[in-house]
PDB file of C-alpha atoms and ligand atoms in Angstrom:
ATOM      1  CA  MET A   1      -0.419  -0.074  -0.064  1.00 83.00           C
ATOM      2  CA  LEU A   2       1.313   3.242  -0.984  1.00 93.00           C
ATOM      3  CA  LYS A   3       1.662   6.104   1.448  1.00 96.00           C
ATOM      4  CA  LEU A   4       1.110   9.900   0.681  1.00 97.00           C
ATOM      5  CA  GLU A   5       3.869  10.580   3.124  1.00 96.00           C
ATOM      6  CA  ASN A   6       6.539   8.695   1.755  1.00 95.00           C
ATOM      7  CA  PHE A   7       5.861   8.912  -2.039  1.00 97.00           C
ATOM      8  CA  PRO A   8       8.268  11.230  -3.759  1.00 96.00           C
ATOM      9  CA  LYS A   9       6.058  14.857  -5.264  1.00 97.00           C
ATOM     10  CA  ILE A  10       6.612  17.537  -6.750  1.00 97.00           C
ATOM     11  CA  ASP A  11       3.809  20.042  -6.619  1.00 97.00           C
ATOM     12  CA  ALA A  12       4.481  21.871  -9.802  1.00 98.00           C
ATOM     13  CA  HIS A  13       2.103  24.970  -9.109  1.00 98.00           C
ATOM     14  CA  PHE A  14       2.782  26.356  -5.800  1.00 97.00           C
ATOM     15  CA  HIS A  15       2.828  29.980  -4.532  1.00 96.00           C
ATOM     16  CA  SER A  16       4.401  31.631  -1.414  1.00 95.00           C
ATOM     17  CA  THR A  17       4.555  35.059  -1.612  1.00 94.00           C
ATOM     18  CA  PHE A  18       6.379  35.931   1.846  1.00 95.00           C
ATOM     19  CA  TYR A  19       9.016  33.233   4.099  1.00 95.00           C
ATOM     20  CA  ASP A  20       6.754  30.763   6.038  1.00 96.00           C
ATOM     21  CA  PRO A  21       9.285  27.925   7.838  1.00 96.00           C
ATOM     22  CA  VAL A  22       6.027  25.790   7.850  1.00 96.00           C
ATOM     23  CA  TYR A  23       6.269  24.988   4.062  1.00 96.00           C
ATOM     24  CA  GLU A  24      10.097  23.318   4.524  1.00 96.00           C
ATOM     25  CA  LYS A  25       8.106  20.871   7.656  1.00 96.00           C
ATOM     26  CA  ILE A  26       5.389  19.957   5.757  1.00 96.00           C
ATOM     27  CA  ALA A  27       7.908  19.539   2.388  1.00 96.00           C
ATOM     28  CA  LYS A  28      10.185  17.019   5.007  1.00 96.00           C
ATOM     29  CA  ASP A  29       7.670  15.524   6.407  1.00 96.00           C
ATOM     30  CA  TYR A  30       5.629  14.717   3.011  1.00 97.00           C
ATOM     31  CA  HIS A  31       8.530  14.510   0.946  1.00 96.00           C
ATOM     32  CA  ILE A  32       7.676  16.891  -1.580  1.00 97.00           C
ATOM     33  CA  LYS A  33       9.581  19.648  -3.528  1.00 97.00           C
ATOM     34  CA  TYR A  34       7.762  22.951  -4.076  1.00 97.00           C
ATOM     35  CA  ILE A  35       8.176  24.959  -7.275  1.00 98.00           C
ATOM     36  CA  ASN A  36       7.125  28.150  -6.512  1.00 97.00           C
ATOM     37  CA  ILE A  37       5.256  30.297  -9.099  1.00 98.00           C
ATOM     38  CA  ASN A  38       6.224  34.038  -9.546  1.00 97.00           C
ATOM     39  CA  THR A  39       3.222  35.926 -11.280  1.00 95.00           C
ATOM     40  CA  ASN A  40       2.263  39.088 -12.597  1.00 91.00           C
ATOM     41  CA  ALA A  41      -0.992  39.198 -10.947  1.00 89.00           C
ATOM     42  CA  GLY A  42      -2.380  42.550  -8.872  1.00 85.00           C
ATOM     43  CA  VAL A  43      -3.187  40.365  -5.508  1.00 87.00           C
ATOM     44  CA  PHE A  44       1.104  39.376  -5.990  1.00 92.00           C
ATOM     45  CA  PRO A  45       3.637  41.416  -4.295  1.00 92.00           C
ATOM     46  CA  ASP A  46       6.381  42.869  -7.238  1.00 93.00           C
ATOM     47  CA  MET A  47       8.233  40.490  -8.908  1.00 93.00           C
ATOM     48  CA  GLU A  48      11.516  41.255  -7.397  1.00 94.00           C
ATOM     49  CA  VAL A  49      10.133  40.776  -3.816  1.00 95.00           C
ATOM     50  CA  GLN A  50       8.513  37.349  -5.031  1.00 96.00           C
ATOM     51  CA  GLU A  51      11.814  36.399  -6.527  1.00 97.00           C
ATOM     52  CA  ASN A  52      13.988  37.434  -3.138  1.00 97.00           C
ATOM     53  CA  VAL A  53      10.845  34.945  -1.531  1.00 97.00           C
ATOM     54  CA  ALA A  54      11.485  31.944  -3.950  1.00 97.00           C
ATOM     55  CA  LEU A  55      15.280  32.456  -3.322  1.00 98.00           C
ATOM     56  CA  THR A  56      14.857  32.589   0.167  1.00 98.00           C
ATOM     57  CA  TYR A  57      13.267  29.147   0.363  1.00 97.00           C
ATOM     58  CA  ILE A  58      15.906  27.799  -2.065  1.00 96.00           C
ATOM     59  CA  LYS A  59      18.857  28.686   0.292  1.00 96.00           C
ATOM     60  CA  LYS A  60      17.272  27.141   2.829  1.00 96.00           C
ATOM     61  CA  ALA A  61      16.529  24.189   1.715  1.00 95.00           C
ATOM     62  CA  PRO A  62      17.356  23.384  -1.683  1.00 94.00           C
ATOM     63  CA  ALA A  63      16.403  20.170  -2.046  1.00 94.00           C
ATOM     64  CA  HIS A  64      11.908  20.972  -1.334  1.00 96.00           C
ATOM     65  CA  PHE A  65      12.090  24.326  -3.232  1.00 97.00           C
ATOM     66  CA  ALA A  66      12.793  25.549  -6.806  1.00 97.00           C
ATOM     67  CA  TYR A  67      10.790  28.582  -8.781  1.00 98.00           C
ATOM     68  CA  ILE A  68       9.601  30.024 -12.228  1.00 98.00           C
ATOM     69  CA  ALA A  69      10.438  33.297 -13.008  1.00 98.00           C
ATOM     70  CA  SER A  70       8.020  35.728 -14.546  1.00 98.00           C
ATOM     71  CA  PHE A  71       7.775  39.338 -15.964  1.00 96.00           C
ATOM     72  CA  GLU A  72       6.257  42.815 -15.594  1.00 95.00           C
ATOM     73  CA  MET A  73       3.808  43.770 -18.300  1.00 96.00           C
ATOM     74  CA  GLN A  74       4.160  47.602 -17.022  1.00 95.00           C
ATOM     75  CA  GLY A  75       5.360  49.486 -19.796  1.00 96.00           C
ATOM     76  CA  TRP A  76       5.487  47.294 -22.349  1.00 97.00           C
ATOM     77  CA  GLU A  77       4.205  49.658 -24.885  1.00 96.00           C
ATOM     78  CA  ASN A  78       7.957  51.138 -24.617  1.00 96.00           C
ATOM     79  CA  PRO A  79      10.854  50.244 -26.408  1.00 96.00           C
ATOM     80  CA  ASN A  80      13.064  49.486 -23.847  1.00 97.00           C
ATOM     81  CA  TRP A  81      10.375  47.020 -22.178  1.00 98.00           C
ATOM     82  CA  TYR A  82      11.729  43.996 -24.027  1.00 97.00           C
ATOM     83  CA  PRO A  83      15.534  44.069 -23.687  1.00 98.00           C
ATOM     84  CA  ASN A  84      15.073  45.064 -19.934  1.00 97.00           C
ATOM     85  CA  VAL A  85      12.424  41.614 -19.423  1.00 98.00           C
ATOM     86  CA  LEU A  86      15.378  40.069 -21.275  1.00 98.00           C
ATOM     87  CA  GLU A  87      17.915  40.945 -19.378  1.00 98.00           C
ATOM     88  CA  ARG A  88      15.902  40.271 -15.930  1.00 97.00           C
ATOM     89  CA  LEU A  89      14.833  36.554 -17.381  1.00 98.00           C
ATOM     90  CA  LYS A  90      18.211  35.617 -18.466  1.00 98.00           C
ATOM     91  CA  LYS A  91      19.502  36.736 -14.459  1.00 98.00           C
ATOM     92  CA  SER A  92      16.672  34.680 -13.261  1.00 98.00           C
ATOM     93  CA  ILE A  93      17.126  31.684 -14.988  1.00 97.00           C
ATOM     94  CA  ASN A  94      20.992  32.026 -14.543  1.00 97.00           C
ATOM     95  CA  GLN A  95      19.870  31.864 -10.344  1.00 95.00           C
ATOM     96  CA  GLY A  96      18.339  29.120 -10.832  1.00 95.00           C
ATOM     97  CA  ALA A  97      14.701  29.501 -12.211  1.00 98.00           C
ATOM     98  CA  VAL A  98      13.607  26.279 -13.993  1.00 98.00           C
ATOM     99  CA  GLY A  99      10.717  27.819 -16.310  1.00 98.00           C
ATOM    100  CA  VAL A 100       8.795  31.659 -17.011  1.00 98.00           C
ATOM    101  CA  LYS A 101       4.865  32.154 -16.252  1.00 98.00           C
ATOM    102  CA  ILE A 102       2.968  33.608 -18.323  1.00 98.00           C
ATOM    103  CA  TRP A 103      -0.646  35.201 -16.911  1.00 97.00           C
ATOM    104  CA  LYS A 104      -3.905  36.040 -18.070  1.00 96.00           C
ATOM    105  CA  ASN A 105      -3.348  39.364 -18.198  1.00 96.00           C
ATOM    106  CA  ILE A 106      -2.444  38.819 -21.858  1.00 97.00           C
ATOM    107  CA  GLY A 107      -5.444  38.288 -23.446  1.00 98.00           C
ATOM    108  CA  MET A 108      -7.776  39.221 -20.759  1.00 96.00           C
ATOM    109  CA  GLU A 109      -6.762  42.468 -19.105  1.00 96.00           C
ATOM    110  CA  ILE A 110      -4.070  44.672 -21.043  1.00 97.00           C
ATOM    111  CA  LEU A 111      -5.448  46.909 -24.605  1.00 98.00           C
ATOM    112  CA  LYS A 112      -3.694  47.858 -27.043  1.00 97.00           C
ATOM    113  CA  PRO A 113      -3.061  51.678 -27.161  1.00 95.00           C
ATOM    114  CA  ASN A 114      -4.059  52.734 -30.743  1.00 93.00           C
ATOM    115  CA  ASP A 115      -6.797  50.679 -31.066  1.00 95.00           C
ATOM    116  CA  GLN A 116      -7.682  49.346 -27.762  1.00 95.00           C
ATOM    117  CA  SER A 117      -8.238  46.006 -28.695  1.00 97.00           C
ATOM    118  CA  PHE A 118      -6.694  43.271 -26.279  1.00 98.00           C
ATOM    119  CA  LEU A 119      -3.433  42.064 -26.269  1.00 98.00           C
ATOM    120  CA  MET A 120      -3.042  38.703 -27.123  1.00 98.00           C
ATOM    121  CA  ILE A 121      -0.513  36.220 -26.466  1.00 98.00           C
ATOM    122  CA  ASP A 122      -0.153  35.613 -30.356  1.00 98.00           C
ATOM    123  CA  ASP A 123       0.786  38.953 -31.126  1.00 98.00           C
ATOM    124  CA  PRO A 124       3.848  39.327 -33.216  1.00 97.00           C
ATOM    125  CA  PHE A 125       5.202  41.479 -30.230  1.00 98.00           C
ATOM    126  CA  PHE A 126       5.890  38.559 -28.553  1.00 98.00           C
ATOM    127  CA  ASP A 127       7.663  36.923 -31.086  1.00 98.00           C
ATOM    128  CA  SER A 128      11.064  38.018 -30.162  1.00 97.00           C
ATOM    129  CA  LEU A 129      10.368  36.681 -26.782  1.00 98.00           C
ATOM    130  CA  PHE A 130       8.783  33.141 -27.523  1.00 98.00           C
ATOM    131  CA  VAL A 131      11.996  32.288 -30.148  1.00 98.00           C
ATOM    132  CA  TYR A 132      14.264  33.302 -27.192  1.00 98.00           C
ATOM    133  CA  LEU A 133      12.575  31.195 -25.113  1.00 98.00           C
ATOM    134  CA  SER A 134      12.502  28.227 -26.868  1.00 98.00           C
ATOM    135  CA  GLU A 135      15.980  28.335 -28.799  1.00 98.00           C
ATOM    136  CA  ASN A 136      17.450  28.423 -24.705  1.00 97.00           C
ATOM    137  CA  LYS A 137      15.107  25.565 -24.420  1.00 97.00           C
ATOM    138  CA  ILE A 138      13.200  27.491 -21.160  1.00 98.00           C
ATOM    139  CA  PRO A 139       9.986  25.843 -20.674  1.00 98.00           C
ATOM    140  CA  VAL A 140       6.864  28.309 -20.001  1.00 98.00           C
ATOM    141  CA  LEU A 141       3.983  27.740 -18.430  1.00 98.00           C
ATOM    142  CA  THR A 142       1.017  29.510 -19.248  1.00 98.00           C
ATOM    143  CA  HIS A 143      -1.985  30.765 -17.495  1.00 98.00           C
ATOM    144  CA  LEU A 144      -4.037  32.407 -20.345  1.00 98.00           C
ATOM    145  CA  GLY A 145      -7.650  32.539 -20.184  1.00 97.00           C
ATOM    146  CA  GLU A 146      -9.778  31.130 -17.788  1.00 97.00           C
ATOM    147  CA  PRO A 147     -12.101  28.409 -16.822  1.00 97.00           C
ATOM    148  CA  LYS A 148     -15.446  27.955 -19.656  1.00 98.00           C
ATOM    149  CA  ASN A 149     -17.292  29.086 -16.855  1.00 98.00           C
ATOM    150  CA  CYS A 150     -15.906  32.412 -16.531  1.00 98.00           C
ATOM    151  CA  TRP A 151     -17.764  33.279 -20.171  1.00 98.00           C
ATOM    152  CA  LEU A 152     -21.309  32.093 -18.406  1.00 98.00           C
ATOM    153  CA  PRO A 153     -23.881  33.516 -16.022  1.00 98.00           C
ATOM    154  CA  ILE A 154     -23.609  32.225 -12.675  1.00 97.00           C
ATOM    155  CA  GLU A 155     -26.407  29.622 -12.799  1.00 96.00           C
ATOM    156  CA  GLU A 156     -25.102  28.021 -15.767  1.00 97.00           C
ATOM    157  CA  MET A 157     -21.797  27.609 -14.188  1.00 96.00           C
ATOM    158  CA  THR A 158     -20.941  23.689 -13.559  1.00 93.00           C
ATOM    159  CA  SER A 159     -18.488  24.372 -10.375  1.00 92.00           C
ATOM    160  CA  GLU A 160     -19.608  25.516  -6.960  1.00 89.00           C
ATOM    161  CA  ARG A 161     -16.040  27.149  -6.549  1.00 89.00           C
ATOM    162  CA  ASN A 162     -16.282  28.872  -9.914  1.00 93.00           C
ATOM    163  CA  LYS A 163     -19.550  30.508  -8.768  1.00 94.00           C
ATOM    164  CA  ALA A 164     -18.258  31.579  -5.622  1.00 93.00           C
ATOM    165  CA  TYR A 165     -15.201  33.046  -7.161  1.00 92.00           C
ATOM    166  CA  TYR A 166     -17.065  34.917  -9.888  1.00 95.00           C
ATOM    167  CA  ILE A 167     -19.408  36.111  -7.377  1.00 96.00           C
ATOM    168  CA  LYS A 168     -17.033  37.422  -5.065  1.00 95.00           C
ATOM    169  CA  ASN A 169     -14.606  38.735  -8.047  1.00 92.00           C
ATOM    170  CA  PRO A 170     -17.253  40.134 -11.086  1.00 95.00           C
ATOM    171  CA  GLU A 171     -14.585  42.012 -12.056  1.00 91.00           C
ATOM    172  CA  PHE A 172     -12.872  38.929 -13.588  1.00 91.00           C
ATOM    173  CA  HIS A 173     -16.385  37.426 -14.523  1.00 96.00           C
ATOM    174  CA  ALA A 174     -16.076  37.604 -18.376  1.00 98.00           C
ATOM    175  CA  TYR A 175     -19.305  37.064 -18.619  1.00 98.00           C
ATOM    176  CA  LEU A 176     -20.502  40.831 -17.426  1.00 98.00           C
ATOM    177  CA  HIS A 177     -17.657  41.806 -19.957  1.00 97.00           C
ATOM    178  CA  PRO A 178     -18.341  41.579 -23.608  1.00 96.00           C
ATOM    179  CA  GLU A 179     -15.352  43.388 -25.015  1.00 97.00           C
ATOM    180  CA  ILE A 180     -12.944  40.371 -22.757  1.00 97.00           C
ATOM    181  CA  PRO A 181     -12.191  38.186 -25.608  1.00 98.00           C
ATOM    182  CA  SER A 182     -14.283  35.029 -25.988  1.00 98.00           C
ATOM    183  CA  TYR A 183     -13.103  32.096 -24.806  1.00 98.00           C
ATOM    184  CA  GLU A 184     -12.542  29.734 -27.895  1.00 98.00           C
ATOM    185  CA  ARG A 185     -10.454  33.111 -29.002  1.00 98.00           C
ATOM    186  CA  GLN A 186      -8.011  32.762 -25.609  1.00 98.00           C
ATOM    187  CA  ILE A 187      -7.727  29.052 -26.604  1.00 98.00           C
ATOM    188  CA  GLU A 188      -6.768  29.493 -30.021  1.00 98.00           C
ATOM    189  CA  ALA A 189      -4.225  32.258 -29.299  1.00 98.00           C
ATOM    190  CA  ARG A 190      -2.330  29.618 -26.811  1.00 98.00           C
ATOM    191  CA  ASP A 191      -2.739  26.483 -29.378  1.00 98.00           C
ATOM    192  CA  TYR A 192      -1.690  29.075 -31.854  1.00 98.00           C
ATOM    193  CA  LEU A 193       1.444  29.128 -29.719  1.00 98.00           C
ATOM    194  CA  LEU A 194       1.929  25.094 -29.876  1.00 98.00           C
ATOM    195  CA  THR A 195       2.159  25.178 -33.740  1.00 98.00           C
ATOM    196  CA  LYS A 196       4.101  28.339 -33.900  1.00 98.00           C
ATOM    197  CA  TYR A 197       7.187  27.018 -31.693  1.00 98.00           C
ATOM    198  CA  PRO A 198       7.099  23.270 -31.631  1.00 98.00           C
ATOM    199  CA  ASP A 199      10.525  23.085 -29.513  1.00 97.00           C
ATOM    200  CA  LEU A 200       9.002  25.184 -27.242  1.00 98.00           C
ATOM    201  CA  THR A 201       8.079  23.306 -23.732  1.00 98.00           C
ATOM    202  CA  LEU A 202       4.660  24.926 -23.253  1.00 98.00           C
ATOM    203  CA  ILE A 203       2.657  23.833 -19.895  1.00 98.00           C
ATOM    204  CA  GLY A 204      -0.747  25.057 -19.944  1.00 98.00           C
ATOM    205  CA  ALA A 205      -1.614  25.836 -15.620  1.00 98.00           C
ATOM    206  CA  HIS A 206      -5.075  25.165 -14.591  1.00 98.00           C
ATOM    207  CA  LEU A 207      -5.187  22.014 -17.276  1.00 98.00           C
ATOM    208  CA  GLY A 208      -4.750  24.532 -20.057  1.00 98.00           C
ATOM    209  CA  SER A 209      -7.867  26.282 -19.641  1.00 98.00           C
ATOM    210  CA  LEU A 210      -9.577  22.922 -21.119  1.00 98.00           C
ATOM    211  CA  GLU A 211     -10.558  21.494 -17.624  1.00 98.00           C
ATOM    212  CA  TRP A 212     -14.671  21.074 -18.455  1.00 98.00           C
ATOM    213  CA  SER A 213     -13.650  18.709 -20.961  1.00 98.00           C
ATOM    214  CA  TYR A 214     -10.587  15.902 -20.775  1.00 98.00           C
ATOM    215  CA  GLY A 215     -11.589  14.963 -24.588  1.00 98.00           C
ATOM    216  CA  GLU A 216     -10.396  18.366 -25.650  1.00 98.00           C
ATOM    217  CA  LEU A 217      -7.344  18.064 -23.786  1.00 98.00           C
ATOM    218  CA  ALA A 218      -6.685  14.558 -25.419  1.00 98.00           C
ATOM    219  CA  LYS A 219      -6.708  16.063 -28.794  1.00 98.00           C
ATOM    220  CA  ARG A 220      -4.227  18.941 -27.952  1.00 98.00           C
ATOM    221  CA  PHE A 221      -2.216  15.997 -26.890  1.00 98.00           C
ATOM    222  CA  ASP A 222      -2.665  14.338 -29.961  1.00 98.00           C
ATOM    223  CA  GLN A 223      -1.723  17.376 -31.800  1.00 98.00           C
ATOM    224  CA  HIS A 224       1.187  19.087 -30.179  1.00 98.00           C
ATOM    225  CA  ALA A 225       3.934  16.831 -28.509  1.00 98.00           C
ATOM    226  CA  ASN A 226       5.064  20.388 -26.533  1.00 97.00           C
ATOM    227  CA  PHE A 227       2.136  20.298 -24.735  1.00 98.00           C
ATOM    228  CA  TYR A 228       1.591  19.538 -20.478  1.00 98.00           C
ATOM    229  CA  VAL A 229      -0.548  20.779 -17.945  1.00 98.00           C
ATOM    230  CA  ASP A 230      -0.604  21.208 -14.630  1.00 98.00           C
ATOM    231  CA  LEU A 231      -3.601  19.825 -12.326  1.00 98.00           C
ATOM    232  CA  SER A 232      -3.987  23.040  -9.945  1.00 96.00           C
ATOM    233  CA  SER A 233      -7.311  24.357  -8.665  1.00 94.00           C
ATOM    234  CA  ARG A 234      -9.139  22.399 -11.647  1.00 95.00           C
ATOM    235  CA  LEU A 235      -8.899  18.690 -10.924  1.00 96.00           C
ATOM    236  CA  GLY A 236     -12.368  19.342  -9.592  1.00 94.00           C
ATOM    237  CA  HIS A 237     -13.564  19.388 -13.193  1.00 96.00           C
ATOM    238  CA  LEU A 238     -12.007  16.234 -13.966  1.00 96.00           C
ATOM    239  CA  GLN A 239     -13.440  14.798 -10.827  1.00 95.00           C
ATOM    240  CA  MET A 240     -16.719  15.919 -11.955  1.00 94.00           C
ATOM    241  CA  GLN A 241     -16.712  14.242 -15.470  1.00 95.00           C
ATOM    242  CA  SER A 242     -15.595  10.696 -13.598  1.00 94.00           C
ATOM    243  CA  VAL A 243     -18.968  11.263 -11.958  1.00 92.00           C
ATOM    244  CA  HIS A 244     -20.659  10.138 -14.896  1.00 92.00           C
ATOM    245  CA  ASP A 245     -17.546   8.927 -16.893  1.00 95.00           C
ATOM    246  CA  TYR A 246     -15.211   7.081 -14.481  1.00 96.00           C
ATOM    247  CA  GLU A 247     -13.416   4.902 -16.960  1.00 97.00           C
ATOM    248  CA  GLY A 248     -12.937   7.179 -19.433  1.00 98.00           C
ATOM    249  CA  VAL A 249     -11.226  10.199 -16.591  1.00 98.00           C
ATOM    250  CA  ARG A 250      -9.572   7.492 -15.631  1.00 98.00           C
ATOM    251  CA  ASN A 251      -8.306   5.837 -18.821  1.00 98.00           C
ATOM    252  CA  PHE A 252      -7.181   9.593 -19.792  1.00 98.00           C
ATOM    253  CA  PHE A 253      -4.825   9.875 -16.943  1.00 98.00           C
ATOM    254  CA  ILE A 254      -3.344   6.519 -17.738  1.00 98.00           C
ATOM    255  CA  LYS A 255      -3.015   7.141 -21.852  1.00 98.00           C
ATOM    256  CA  TYR A 256      -1.823  10.768 -21.268  1.00 98.00           C
ATOM    257  CA  ALA A 257       0.376   9.782 -17.952  1.00 98.00           C
ATOM    258  CA  ASP A 258       3.605  11.651 -19.501  1.00 98.00           C
ATOM    259  CA  ARG A 259       1.499  14.872 -20.387  1.00 98.00           C
ATOM    260  CA  ILE A 260       0.094  15.970 -16.941  1.00 98.00           C
ATOM    261  CA  LEU A 261       1.980  17.665 -13.812  1.00 98.00           C
ATOM    262  CA  TYR A 262       0.549  17.615  -9.676  1.00 98.00           C
ATOM    263  CA  GLY A 263      -0.168  20.857  -8.699  1.00 97.00           C
ATOM    264  CA  THR A 264      -1.740  22.355  -5.741  1.00 95.00           C
ATOM    265  CA  ASP A 265      -1.764  26.003  -6.417  1.00 93.00           C
ATOM    266  CA  ALA A 266      -1.980  26.956  -2.397  1.00 87.00           C
ATOM    267  CA  TYR A 267      -1.610  30.478  -2.379  1.00 86.00           C
ATOM    268  CA  ASN A 268       0.202  31.145   1.088  1.00 86.00           C
ATOM    269  CA  ASN A 269      -2.359  28.747   3.205  1.00 90.00           C
ATOM    270  CA  PRO A 270      -0.790  25.795   4.287  1.00 92.00           C
ATOM    271  CA  GLU A 271      -4.398  24.281   5.616  1.00 92.00           C
ATOM    272  CA  LYS A 272      -5.292  24.248   1.866  1.00 89.00           C
ATOM    273  CA  LEU A 273      -2.523  22.458   0.596  1.00 92.00           C
ATOM    274  CA  MET A 274      -2.517  19.873   3.310  1.00 94.00           C
ATOM    275  CA  SER A 275      -6.269  19.425   2.533  1.00 92.00           C
ATOM    276  CA  SER A 276      -5.590  19.098  -1.530  1.00 93.00           C
ATOM    277  CA  LEU A 277      -2.460  16.992  -0.557  1.00 95.00           C
ATOM    278  CA  ILE A 278      -4.800  14.381   1.496  1.00 94.00           C
ATOM    279  CA  ASN A 279      -7.754  14.637  -1.097  1.00 94.00           C
ATOM    280  CA  ASP A 280      -6.435  14.434  -3.834  1.00 96.00           C
ATOM    281  CA  TRP A 281      -4.168  11.631  -3.077  1.00 96.00           C
ATOM    282  CA  ASN A 282      -7.236   9.602  -1.674  1.00 95.00           C
ATOM    283  CA  TYR A 283      -8.848  10.377  -5.327  1.00 96.00           C
ATOM    284  CA  PHE A 284      -5.774   9.072  -7.233  1.00 97.00           C
ATOM    285  CA  THR A 285      -4.854   5.997  -5.236  1.00 97.00           C
ATOM    286  CA  THR A 286      -7.904   4.603  -4.142  1.00 96.00           C
ATOM    287  CA  ASN A 287     -11.440   3.417  -5.326  1.00 94.00           C
ATOM    288  CA  LYS A 288     -13.593   4.727  -2.264  1.00 92.00           C
ATOM    289  CA  GLY A 289     -15.965   7.388  -2.428  1.00 91.00           C
ATOM    290  CA  CYS A 290     -14.378  10.732  -2.033  1.00 90.00           C
ATOM    291  CA  GLU A 291     -16.347  14.326  -1.668  1.00 82.00           C
ATOM    292  CA  TYR A 292     -15.252  17.664  -2.712  1.00 80.00           C
ATOM    293  CA  THR A 293     -17.295  20.952  -1.920  1.00 73.00           C
ATOM    294  CA  GLU A 294     -16.738  21.332  -6.261  1.00 80.00           C
ATOM    295  CA  VAL A 295     -18.361  18.676  -6.857  1.00 83.00           C
ATOM    296  CA  ASN A 296     -21.923  18.307  -6.645  1.00 81.00           C
ATOM    297  CA  GLY A 297     -22.193  14.443  -4.945  1.00 79.00           C
ATOM    298  CA  ALA A 298     -20.116  11.684  -4.503  1.00 83.00           C
ATOM    299  CA  PHE A 299     -17.432  10.294  -6.438  1.00 91.00           C
ATOM    300  CA  MET A 300     -14.918   7.467  -6.929  1.00 95.00           C
ATOM    301  CA  GLY A 301     -11.341   7.666  -6.209  1.00 96.00           C
ATOM    302  CA  ILE A 302      -9.679   6.014  -9.811  1.00 97.00           C
ATOM    303  CA  ASP A 303      -7.374   4.377  -8.179  1.00 97.00           C
ATOM    304  CA  LEU A 304      -4.312   4.678 -10.639  1.00 98.00           C
ATOM    305  CA  PRO A 305      -1.412   2.523 -11.453  1.00 98.00           C
ATOM    306  CA  GLU A 306       1.534   3.311  -9.167  1.00 98.00           C
ATOM    307  CA  GLU A 307       3.764   4.189 -12.527  1.00 98.00           C
ATOM    308  CA  VAL A 308       1.376   6.261 -13.236  1.00 98.00           C
ATOM    309  CA  LEU A 309       1.198   7.891  -9.863  1.00 98.00           C
ATOM    310  CA  TYR A 310       4.941   8.310 -10.338  1.00 97.00           C
ATOM    311  CA  LYS A 311       4.976  10.435 -13.522  1.00 98.00           C
ATOM    312  CA  LEU A 312       2.006  12.584 -12.493  1.00 98.00           C
ATOM    313  CA  TYR A 313       3.347  13.743  -8.676  1.00 98.00           C
ATOM    314  CA  TYR A 314       7.191  13.315  -9.496  1.00 97.00           C
ATOM    315  CA  ALA A 315       8.601  12.225 -12.716  1.00 97.00           C
ATOM    316  CA  ASN A 316       7.009  14.612 -15.289  1.00 98.00           C
ATOM    317  CA  ALA A 317       8.101  17.673 -13.582  1.00 97.00           C
ATOM    318  CA  LEU A 318      11.829  16.481 -13.258  1.00 96.00           C
ATOM    319  CA  ARG A 319      11.783  15.665 -17.014  1.00 96.00           C
ATOM    320  CA  ILE A 320      10.001  18.486 -18.252  1.00 97.00           C
ATOM    321  CA  TYR A 321      11.572  21.398 -15.749  1.00 97.00           C
ATOM    322  CA  THR A 322      15.241  20.302 -16.848  1.00 93.00           C
ATOM    323  CA  GLY A 323      16.712  22.600 -14.570  1.00 93.00           C
ATOM    324  CA  LEU A 324      15.336  20.872 -11.507  1.00 93.00           C
ATOM    325  CA  ASN A 325      18.323  18.610 -10.835  1.00 71.00           C
ATOM    326  CA  VAL A 326      17.706  18.293  -7.224  1.00 67.00           C
ATOM    327  CA  GLU A 327      15.991  14.709  -6.371  1.00 66.00           C
ATOM    328  CA  ILE A 328      14.169  14.372  -3.224  1.00 64.00           C
TER     329      ILE A 328
HETATM  330 ZN1   ZN B   1      -1.236  29.525  -9.946  1.00 70.11          ZN
END
C-alpha cells in the first residue's frame, strides 16, 4: 500500500509570497519539492519581492524548493520593455529559475493603445520573447484564459467553486464584460503558440483552461508533442467528469500519463495545501468514495497504477523542468 508521506512528490504549481517555515516542515514530512510560481497578478507583491522570497526558500532547503520566474507587463508599449525583460529573465534563469510564467492579463486585461483591442499572446509583439524561450529550451508555464465557466452566467456554471469566485470577483467574470475576447479566442491564441513554436515546452497551468473536457485535452496532446498541463485548481472539473464517465477519466490519466503534472495552487495557505494533498491522494490512489465541495455528489477514486502516479506526482516535472536537478 502506497503512503502519501513517503511517495516522492513535486508540487509543480505552488505560491508562497512571504517566507513561512511551515512549508519546509511539510516538505520534509511529506517528501515534497515545491515549484514556487512568480506571477504578474495584482494580488501578488512586486516581481522582485516574489523572486527574493522564492530564492530564500531555495537557499534554506534546496532539495525542497525551486521557482519559476515571470515578468511584469507594465510599460510594455515602451521600446525598452523587451530588452529589460530579457535581461531580467536571463538573470533569473542564471540564478536557478526552471521556467517562465505567463499570466492571463495577456488576453484578458491589457489593451493596445492604438485601437483599444486586447493584447493577445499570439500577437507578433511576443515573437522575440518566444524565439528566445524556444531556442534556449526554457519551459513556459501559461495561465491564459480562464475556466470556460468564466464566460457563462453564474447559474449556468458547472462548478460551485467557480460560482463563488466569480460572485466575489465580478471584475474577472468575462460574461459581465463582453468586450473581453471569447473563451474560444483565448484557447486559439494559446494553441497558436504550440503550432508556431514546436520546440517550445509549454505547460498549460490549470489544465490549460480546457478543464471542462478531457477529450479536448486529449486532442491537444495528440496534436502537439510539446504540450503539457498541470492540475492545479482544476482537478475538481475532471472529478466532475468522472461522476458520469469514470472509465473515460481514468483512461485519460493512464493514456496521457507523461503529459500531466501535479500541482496544488495553494496560495499562502498551508491548511488548503494539506487538505488538497490528502484529498487528491485519496482520489488518485483509492477506489473509495470521495467528496469535494466543487463537485455535486459523491464520486469514486480512480485508483491509478503506481507507474502513472510516479509520473504524475514526480517524474514528469523532473523531466520537463530540466533545471530541477535536485532529487528528493
Ligand atoms: Zn497559481
